[in-house]
Coordinates of C-alpha atoms and ligand atoms in Angstrom, one line a residue:
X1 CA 129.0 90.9 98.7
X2 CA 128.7 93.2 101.4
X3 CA 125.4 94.5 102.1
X4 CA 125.9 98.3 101.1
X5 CA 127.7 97.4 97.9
X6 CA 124.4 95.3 97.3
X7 CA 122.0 98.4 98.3
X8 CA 123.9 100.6 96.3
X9 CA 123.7 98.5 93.2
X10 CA 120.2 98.0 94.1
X11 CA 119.4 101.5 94.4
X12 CA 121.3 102.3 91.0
X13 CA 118.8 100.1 89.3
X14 CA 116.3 101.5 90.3
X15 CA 117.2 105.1 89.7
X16 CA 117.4 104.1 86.3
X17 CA 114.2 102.9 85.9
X18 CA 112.1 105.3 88.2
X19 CA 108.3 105.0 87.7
X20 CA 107.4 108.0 85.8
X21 CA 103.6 108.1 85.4
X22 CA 101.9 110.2 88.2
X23 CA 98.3 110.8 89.1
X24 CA 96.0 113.3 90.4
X25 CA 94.5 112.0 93.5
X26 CA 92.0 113.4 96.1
X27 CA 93.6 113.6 100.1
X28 CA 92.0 110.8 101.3
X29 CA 93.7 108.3 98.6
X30 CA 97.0 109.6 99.1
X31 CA 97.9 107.3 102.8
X32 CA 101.0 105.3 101.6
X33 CA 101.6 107.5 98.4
X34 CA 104.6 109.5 97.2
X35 CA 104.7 112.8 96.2
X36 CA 105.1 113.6 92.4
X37 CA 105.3 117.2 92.4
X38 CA 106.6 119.3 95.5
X39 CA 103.8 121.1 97.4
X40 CA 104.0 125.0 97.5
X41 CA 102.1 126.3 99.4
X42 CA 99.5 129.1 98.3
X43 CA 98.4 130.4 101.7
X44 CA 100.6 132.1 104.5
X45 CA 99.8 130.0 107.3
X46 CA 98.5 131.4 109.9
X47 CA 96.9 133.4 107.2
X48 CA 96.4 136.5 109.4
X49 CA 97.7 137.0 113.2
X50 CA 95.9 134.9 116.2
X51 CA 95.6 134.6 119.7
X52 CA 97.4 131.7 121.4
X53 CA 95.6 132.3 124.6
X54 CA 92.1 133.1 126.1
X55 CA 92.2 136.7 127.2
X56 CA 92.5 140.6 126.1
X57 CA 94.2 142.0 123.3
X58 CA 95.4 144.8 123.4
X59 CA 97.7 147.7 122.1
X60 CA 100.6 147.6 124.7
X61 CA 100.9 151.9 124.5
X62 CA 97.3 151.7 125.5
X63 CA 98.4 150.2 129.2
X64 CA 99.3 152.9 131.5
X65 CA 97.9 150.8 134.3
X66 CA 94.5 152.3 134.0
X67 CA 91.8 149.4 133.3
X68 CA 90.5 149.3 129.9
X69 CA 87.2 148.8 128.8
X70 CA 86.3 145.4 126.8
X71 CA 85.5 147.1 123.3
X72 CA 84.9 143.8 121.5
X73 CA 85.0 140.1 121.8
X74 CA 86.3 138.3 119.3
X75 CA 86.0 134.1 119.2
X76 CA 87.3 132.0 116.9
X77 CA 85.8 132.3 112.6
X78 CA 85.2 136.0 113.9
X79 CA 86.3 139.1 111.6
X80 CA 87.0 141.4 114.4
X81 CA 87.0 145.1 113.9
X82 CA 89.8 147.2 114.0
X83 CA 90.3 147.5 117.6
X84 CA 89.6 151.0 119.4
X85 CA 92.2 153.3 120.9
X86 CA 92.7 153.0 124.2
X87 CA 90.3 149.6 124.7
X88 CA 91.3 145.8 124.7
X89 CA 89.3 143.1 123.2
X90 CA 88.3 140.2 124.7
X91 CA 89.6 137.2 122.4
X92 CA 89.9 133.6 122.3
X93 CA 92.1 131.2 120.9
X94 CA 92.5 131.1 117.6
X95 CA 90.5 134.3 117.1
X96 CA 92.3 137.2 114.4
X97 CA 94.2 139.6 116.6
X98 CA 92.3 142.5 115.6
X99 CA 94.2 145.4 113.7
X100 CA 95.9 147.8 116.3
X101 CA 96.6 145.0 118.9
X102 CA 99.9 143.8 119.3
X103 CA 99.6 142.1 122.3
X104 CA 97.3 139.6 124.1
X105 CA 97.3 138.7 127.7
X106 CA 96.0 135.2 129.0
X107 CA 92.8 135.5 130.8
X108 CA 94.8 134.0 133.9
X109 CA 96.8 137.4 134.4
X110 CA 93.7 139.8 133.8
X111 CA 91.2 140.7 136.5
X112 CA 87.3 142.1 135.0
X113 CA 86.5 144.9 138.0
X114 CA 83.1 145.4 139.2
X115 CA 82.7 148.0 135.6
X116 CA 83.4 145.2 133.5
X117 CA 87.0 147.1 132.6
X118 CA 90.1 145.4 132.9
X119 CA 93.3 145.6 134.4
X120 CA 96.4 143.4 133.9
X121 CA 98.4 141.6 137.1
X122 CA 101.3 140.7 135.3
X123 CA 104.1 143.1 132.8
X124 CA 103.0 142.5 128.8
X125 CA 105.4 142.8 126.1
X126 CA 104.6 143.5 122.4
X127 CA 103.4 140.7 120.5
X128 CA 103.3 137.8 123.2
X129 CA 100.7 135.1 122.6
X130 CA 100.1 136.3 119.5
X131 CA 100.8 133.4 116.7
X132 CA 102.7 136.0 113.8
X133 CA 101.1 135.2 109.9
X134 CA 103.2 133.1 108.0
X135 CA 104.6 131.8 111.4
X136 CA 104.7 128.1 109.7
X137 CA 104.9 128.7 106.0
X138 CA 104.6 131.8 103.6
X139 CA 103.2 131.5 100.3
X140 CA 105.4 130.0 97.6
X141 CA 107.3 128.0 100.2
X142 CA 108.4 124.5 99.2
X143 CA 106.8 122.6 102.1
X144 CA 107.5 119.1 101.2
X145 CA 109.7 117.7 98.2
X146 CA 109.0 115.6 95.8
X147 CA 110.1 112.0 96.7
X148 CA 108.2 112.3 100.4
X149 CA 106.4 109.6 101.3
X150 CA 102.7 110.7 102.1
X151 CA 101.5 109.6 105.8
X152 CA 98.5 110.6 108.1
X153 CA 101.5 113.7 109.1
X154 CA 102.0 115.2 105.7
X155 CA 98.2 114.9 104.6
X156 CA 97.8 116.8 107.7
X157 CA 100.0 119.3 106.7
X158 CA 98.7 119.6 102.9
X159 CA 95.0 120.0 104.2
X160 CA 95.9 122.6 106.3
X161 CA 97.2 124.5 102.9
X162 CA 93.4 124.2 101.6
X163 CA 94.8 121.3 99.3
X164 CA 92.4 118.5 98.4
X165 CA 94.5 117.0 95.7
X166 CA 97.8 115.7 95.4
X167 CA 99.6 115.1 92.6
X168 CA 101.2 111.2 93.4
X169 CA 103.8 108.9 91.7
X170 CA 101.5 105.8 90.1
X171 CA 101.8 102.8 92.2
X172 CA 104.5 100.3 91.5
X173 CA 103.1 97.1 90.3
X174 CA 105.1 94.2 91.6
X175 CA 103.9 90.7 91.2
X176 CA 105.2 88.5 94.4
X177 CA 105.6 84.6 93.3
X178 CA 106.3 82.5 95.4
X179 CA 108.7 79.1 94.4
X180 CA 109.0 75.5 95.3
X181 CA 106.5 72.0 95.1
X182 CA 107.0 72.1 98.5
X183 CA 104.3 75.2 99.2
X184 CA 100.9 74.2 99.1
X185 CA 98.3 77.5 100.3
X186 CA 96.7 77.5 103.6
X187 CA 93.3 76.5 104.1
X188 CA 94.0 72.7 102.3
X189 CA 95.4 69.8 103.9
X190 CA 98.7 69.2 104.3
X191 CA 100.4 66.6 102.1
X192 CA 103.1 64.5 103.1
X193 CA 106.8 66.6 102.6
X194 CA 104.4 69.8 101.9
X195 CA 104.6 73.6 103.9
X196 CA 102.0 76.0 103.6
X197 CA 102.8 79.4 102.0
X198 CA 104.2 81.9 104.5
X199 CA 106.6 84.0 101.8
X200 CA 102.8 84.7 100.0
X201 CA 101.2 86.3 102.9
X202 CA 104.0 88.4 103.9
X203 CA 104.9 89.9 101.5
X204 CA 101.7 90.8 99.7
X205 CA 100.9 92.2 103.1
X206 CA 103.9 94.2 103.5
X207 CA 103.7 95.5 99.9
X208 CA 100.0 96.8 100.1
X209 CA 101.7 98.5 103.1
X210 CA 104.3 99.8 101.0
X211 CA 101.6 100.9 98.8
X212 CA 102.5 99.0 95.9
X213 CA 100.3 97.5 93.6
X214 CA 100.3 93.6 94.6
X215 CA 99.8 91.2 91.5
X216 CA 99.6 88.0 93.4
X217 CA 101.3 85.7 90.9
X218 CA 101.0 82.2 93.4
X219 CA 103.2 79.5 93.8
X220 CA 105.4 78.6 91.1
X221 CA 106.3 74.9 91.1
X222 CA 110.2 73.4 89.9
X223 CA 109.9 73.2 86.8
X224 CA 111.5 75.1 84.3
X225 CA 109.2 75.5 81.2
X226 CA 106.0 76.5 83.8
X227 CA 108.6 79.0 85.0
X228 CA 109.1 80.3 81.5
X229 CA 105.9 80.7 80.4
X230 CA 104.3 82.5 84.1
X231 CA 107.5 84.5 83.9
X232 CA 106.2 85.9 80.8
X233 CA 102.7 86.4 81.3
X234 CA 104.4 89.1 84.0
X235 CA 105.2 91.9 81.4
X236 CA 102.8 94.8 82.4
X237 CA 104.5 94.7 86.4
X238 CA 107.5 96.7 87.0
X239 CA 109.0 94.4 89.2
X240 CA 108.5 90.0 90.1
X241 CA 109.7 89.5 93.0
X242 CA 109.9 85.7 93.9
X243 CA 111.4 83.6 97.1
X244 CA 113.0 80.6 97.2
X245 CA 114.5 78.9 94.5
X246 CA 117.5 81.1 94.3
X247 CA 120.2 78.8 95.8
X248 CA 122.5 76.7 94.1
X249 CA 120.1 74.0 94.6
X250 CA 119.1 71.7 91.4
X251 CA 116.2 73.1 91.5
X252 CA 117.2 76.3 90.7
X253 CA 114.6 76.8 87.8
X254 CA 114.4 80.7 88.1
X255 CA 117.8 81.4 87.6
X256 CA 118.2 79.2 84.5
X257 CA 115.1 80.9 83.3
X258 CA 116.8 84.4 83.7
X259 CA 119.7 83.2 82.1
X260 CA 118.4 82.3 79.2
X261 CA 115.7 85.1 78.7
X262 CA 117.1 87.6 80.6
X263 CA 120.2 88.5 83.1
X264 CA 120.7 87.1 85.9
X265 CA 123.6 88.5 88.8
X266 CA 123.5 86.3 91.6
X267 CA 125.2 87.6 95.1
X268 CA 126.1 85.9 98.3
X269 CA 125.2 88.0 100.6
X270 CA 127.5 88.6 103.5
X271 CA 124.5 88.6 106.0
X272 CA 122.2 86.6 108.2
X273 CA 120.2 85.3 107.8
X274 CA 119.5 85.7 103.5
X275 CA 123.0 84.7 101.9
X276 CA 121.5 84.3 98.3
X277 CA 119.9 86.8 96.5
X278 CA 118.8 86.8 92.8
X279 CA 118.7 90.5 90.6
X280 CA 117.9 90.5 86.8
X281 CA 115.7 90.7 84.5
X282 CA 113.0 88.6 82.0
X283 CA 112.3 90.2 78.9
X284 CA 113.1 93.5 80.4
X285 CA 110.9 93.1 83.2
X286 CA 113.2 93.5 86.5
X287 CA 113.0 90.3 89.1
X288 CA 114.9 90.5 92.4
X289 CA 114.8 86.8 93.8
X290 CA 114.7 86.5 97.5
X291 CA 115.7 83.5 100.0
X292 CA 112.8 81.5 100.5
X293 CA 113.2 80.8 104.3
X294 CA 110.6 83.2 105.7
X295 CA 113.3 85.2 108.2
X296 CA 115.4 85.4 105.2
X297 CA 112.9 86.8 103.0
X298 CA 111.9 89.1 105.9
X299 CA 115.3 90.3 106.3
X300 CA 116.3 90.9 102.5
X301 CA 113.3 92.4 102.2
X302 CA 113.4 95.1 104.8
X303 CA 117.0 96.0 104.4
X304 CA 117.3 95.8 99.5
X305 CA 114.0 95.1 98.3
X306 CA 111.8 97.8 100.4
X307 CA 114.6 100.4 99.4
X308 CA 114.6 99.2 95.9
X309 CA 110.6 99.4 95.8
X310 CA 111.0 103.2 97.7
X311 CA 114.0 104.6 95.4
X312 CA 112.1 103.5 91.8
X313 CA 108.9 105.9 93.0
X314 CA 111.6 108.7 93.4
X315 CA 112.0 108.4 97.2
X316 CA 115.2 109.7 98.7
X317 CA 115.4 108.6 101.5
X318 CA 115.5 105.3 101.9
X319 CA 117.4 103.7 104.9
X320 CA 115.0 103.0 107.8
X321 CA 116.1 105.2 111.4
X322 CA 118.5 102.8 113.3
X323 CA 119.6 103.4 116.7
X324 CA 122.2 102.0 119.2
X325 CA 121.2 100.2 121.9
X326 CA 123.2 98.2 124.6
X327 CA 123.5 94.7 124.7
X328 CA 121.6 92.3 127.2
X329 CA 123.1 89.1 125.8
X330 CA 126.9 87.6 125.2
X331 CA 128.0 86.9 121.5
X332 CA 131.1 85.0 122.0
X333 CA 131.7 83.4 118.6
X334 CA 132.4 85.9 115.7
X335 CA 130.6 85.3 113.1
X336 CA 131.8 85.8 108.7
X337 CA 128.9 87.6 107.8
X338 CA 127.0 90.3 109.5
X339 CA 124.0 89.3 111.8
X340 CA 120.4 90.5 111.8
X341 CA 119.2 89.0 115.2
X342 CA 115.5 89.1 115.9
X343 CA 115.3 90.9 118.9
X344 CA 113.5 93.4 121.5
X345 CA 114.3 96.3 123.7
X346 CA 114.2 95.4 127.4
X347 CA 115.1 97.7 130.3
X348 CA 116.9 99.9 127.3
X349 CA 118.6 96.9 126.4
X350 CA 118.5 94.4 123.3
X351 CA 117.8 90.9 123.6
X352 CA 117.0 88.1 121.1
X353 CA 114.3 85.6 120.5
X354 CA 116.0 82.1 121.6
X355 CA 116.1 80.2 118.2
X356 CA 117.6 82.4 115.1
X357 CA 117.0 80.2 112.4
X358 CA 116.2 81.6 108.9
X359 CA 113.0 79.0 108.9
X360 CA 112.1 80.5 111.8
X361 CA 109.4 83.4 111.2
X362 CA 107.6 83.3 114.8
X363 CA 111.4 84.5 116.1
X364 CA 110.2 88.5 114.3
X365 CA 106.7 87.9 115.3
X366 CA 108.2 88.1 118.9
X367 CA 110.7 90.5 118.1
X368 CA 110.2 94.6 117.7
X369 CA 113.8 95.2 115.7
X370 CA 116.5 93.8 113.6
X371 CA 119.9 93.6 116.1
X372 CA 122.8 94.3 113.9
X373 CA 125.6 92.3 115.0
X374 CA 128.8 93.1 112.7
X375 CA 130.6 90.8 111.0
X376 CA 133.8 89.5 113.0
X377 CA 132.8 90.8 116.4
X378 CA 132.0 89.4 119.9
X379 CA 129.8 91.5 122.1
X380 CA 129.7 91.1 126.2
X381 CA 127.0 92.7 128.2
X382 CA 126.5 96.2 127.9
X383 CA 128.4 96.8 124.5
X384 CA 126.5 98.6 121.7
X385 CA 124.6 97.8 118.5
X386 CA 122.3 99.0 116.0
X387 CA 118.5 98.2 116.3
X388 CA 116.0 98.5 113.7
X389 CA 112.4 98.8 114.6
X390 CA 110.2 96.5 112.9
X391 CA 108.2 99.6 113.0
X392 CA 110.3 101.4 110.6
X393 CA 111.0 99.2 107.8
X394 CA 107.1 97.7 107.6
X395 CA 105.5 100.4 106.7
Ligands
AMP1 P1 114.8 77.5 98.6 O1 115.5 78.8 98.5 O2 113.8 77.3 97.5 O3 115.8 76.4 98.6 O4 114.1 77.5 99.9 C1 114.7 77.6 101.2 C2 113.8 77.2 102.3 O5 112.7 78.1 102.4 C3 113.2 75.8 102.1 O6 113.2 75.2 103.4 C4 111.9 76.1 101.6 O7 110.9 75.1 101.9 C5 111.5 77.4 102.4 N1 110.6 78.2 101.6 C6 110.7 78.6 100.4 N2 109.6 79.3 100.0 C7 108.8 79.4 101.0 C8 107.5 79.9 101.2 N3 106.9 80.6 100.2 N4 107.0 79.8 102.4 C9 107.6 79.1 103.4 N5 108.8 78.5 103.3 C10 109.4 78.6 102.1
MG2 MG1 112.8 75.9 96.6

């Protein structure tokens, strides 16, 4: 299956199960959250005219050429008076323009005589330097939709509205499990034929990141009636989200389990690295079922489940920022399914970590974006492809 006709089904599903219940929360717990209810704003902001500069306001009539006495000075969290016919005021920036003024001048261009008046060097023009009201939003604006995704930028932007409360989408609870009696946790000795746990630490990671709620449901061994019965002790999460286990393999004891108390689609993939890729439910409770080899899980991850995770808390968009990049390295052989290469910018161009094997997780530690190598293709030196920051898609 082609990876967009996979997203899109994805992204279906989860449109038709959205999380619905929202909370109240103050600013500071909002970092990660999405916005339930779009934010209007109530203010006009600037709220009243100000000065972008140190210097003089002034009303431009009022320059004839003859200096002007200083009538007032006005700093910053001042309420000035109205200002005086025929006078300037000295302001600084971020000060209220006072009423009457419709023009400052920066202190650079104005020269205090020996009186203390002032003259200007320089021709004015109505209304330079001064920042108009409502110059970045009026009241009853929509300044952000519902659906955005709430970072350092947009709390910003809400605080400077007076808001201190945000109305967000509840967190969506998502219960990672990780499959196989290979995994054994880190921290105990390794037994002979055992791994430790890397699918565990990742994604509970990335997920807290994401903002989700993380039930950390373990490691599930092969075995098909302890499947079952952990399967079902999962009903309060909105979504289990397991690796490994979700090949063709005998041991294939998640998708048997789906089957019989659930649904269970299973797609081939037509990228690298993460061919298989479970989607279903148990008892109602939706599973998506990731490759267990850690780039795999990395990779499916980023490009279906994070979308799936965004799209079912209302988020539009989606799709991380891609760009194209030139190519530092040859790819001679095309390949049936489309590549995600482990890679890095250098000198503006893309190169990739040396071994690309879906067990290997160090090659993304190295790397700083996904290289998208189409399906089919053979690249030289110097031709394009996408890039996807790491950057993008982990947060
Ligand atoms: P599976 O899909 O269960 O056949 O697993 C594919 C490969 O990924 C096997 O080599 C597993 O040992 C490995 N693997 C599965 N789960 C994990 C995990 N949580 N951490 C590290 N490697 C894993
Ligand atoms: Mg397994």
């Amino acid at each position: 299956m082609p990876l967009e006709e996979a997203l899109e089904r994805l992204l279906a599903m989860a449109a038709a199960a959205p999380i619905s219940e929202r909370e109240r929360l103050p600013l500071a717990e909002c970092d990660g959250r999405v916005l339930a209810q779009a934010l209007i704003s109530t203010l006009d902001l600037p709220p009243w005219p100000n000065s972008a500069m140190d210097g003089y306001a002034l009303r431009l009539a009022d320059w004839t050429g003859e200096p002007l006495v200083v009538s007032q000075r006005i700093f910053a969290g001042a309420a000035p008076e109205p200002l005086s016919p025929g006078t300037c005021a000295r302001i600084f920036t971020g000060a209220p323009v006072p009423l009457g003024a419709d023009c400052v001048e920066m202190q650079e261009n104005a020269e205090v005589q020996a009186d203390q008046r002032v003259v200007f060097t320089q021709a004015l023009r109505v209304e330079q330097n001064i920042r108009p009201q409502g110059q970045e939003t009026t009241v009853g604006e929509e300044v952000l939709p519902a659906g955005t995704r709430l970072g350092p930028i947009e709390l910003g932007l809400a605080a400077s509205l007076g808001c201190d409360q945000l109305e967000v989408v509840r967190r969506v609870r998502v219960a990672v499990l990780s499959t196989g009696d290979e995994l054994i946790e880190p921290g105990l000795p390794l037994g002979p034929g055992q791994i430790y746990n890397s699918n565990r630490r990742l994604l509970c990671s990335w997920l807290a990141r994401l903002g989700c709620e993380v039930i950390d449901a373990g490691i599930l061994p092969d075995d098909l009636q302890q499947t079952r019965t952990r399967l079902a002790a999962l009903d309060s999460v909105d979504l289990i989200l397991s690796t490994g286990g979700v090949s063709v393999g005998e041991a294939d004891f998640l998708g048997v389990a789906l089957r019989e108390e659930g649904e269970l689609v299973l797609w081939k993939l037509a990228i690298k690295p993460g061919k298989p890729l479970t989607f279903g439910h148990f008892q109602g409770v939706p599973v998506i079922g990731l490759p267990g080899n850690p780039a795999s899980t990395l990779v499916t991850f980023a490009l279906l489940a994070r979308p799936y995770l965004l799209r079912r808390q209302g988020v539009e968009a989606v799709q991380p920022l891609r760009f194209e990049v030139p190519v530092g390295f040859a790819w001679p052989k095309p390949g049936n399914r489309r590549e995600y290469l482990r890679g890095r910018l250098e000198h503006g161009r893309a190169i990739i970590y040396r071994n690309q094997s879906s067990g290997v997780l160090r090659s993304a530690a190295w790397a700083e974006g996904l290289v998208e190598v189409l399906e089919g293709t053979t690249l030289k030196e110097g031709d394009r492809v996408n890039f996807i920051p790491l950057s993008e898609v982990l947060g």
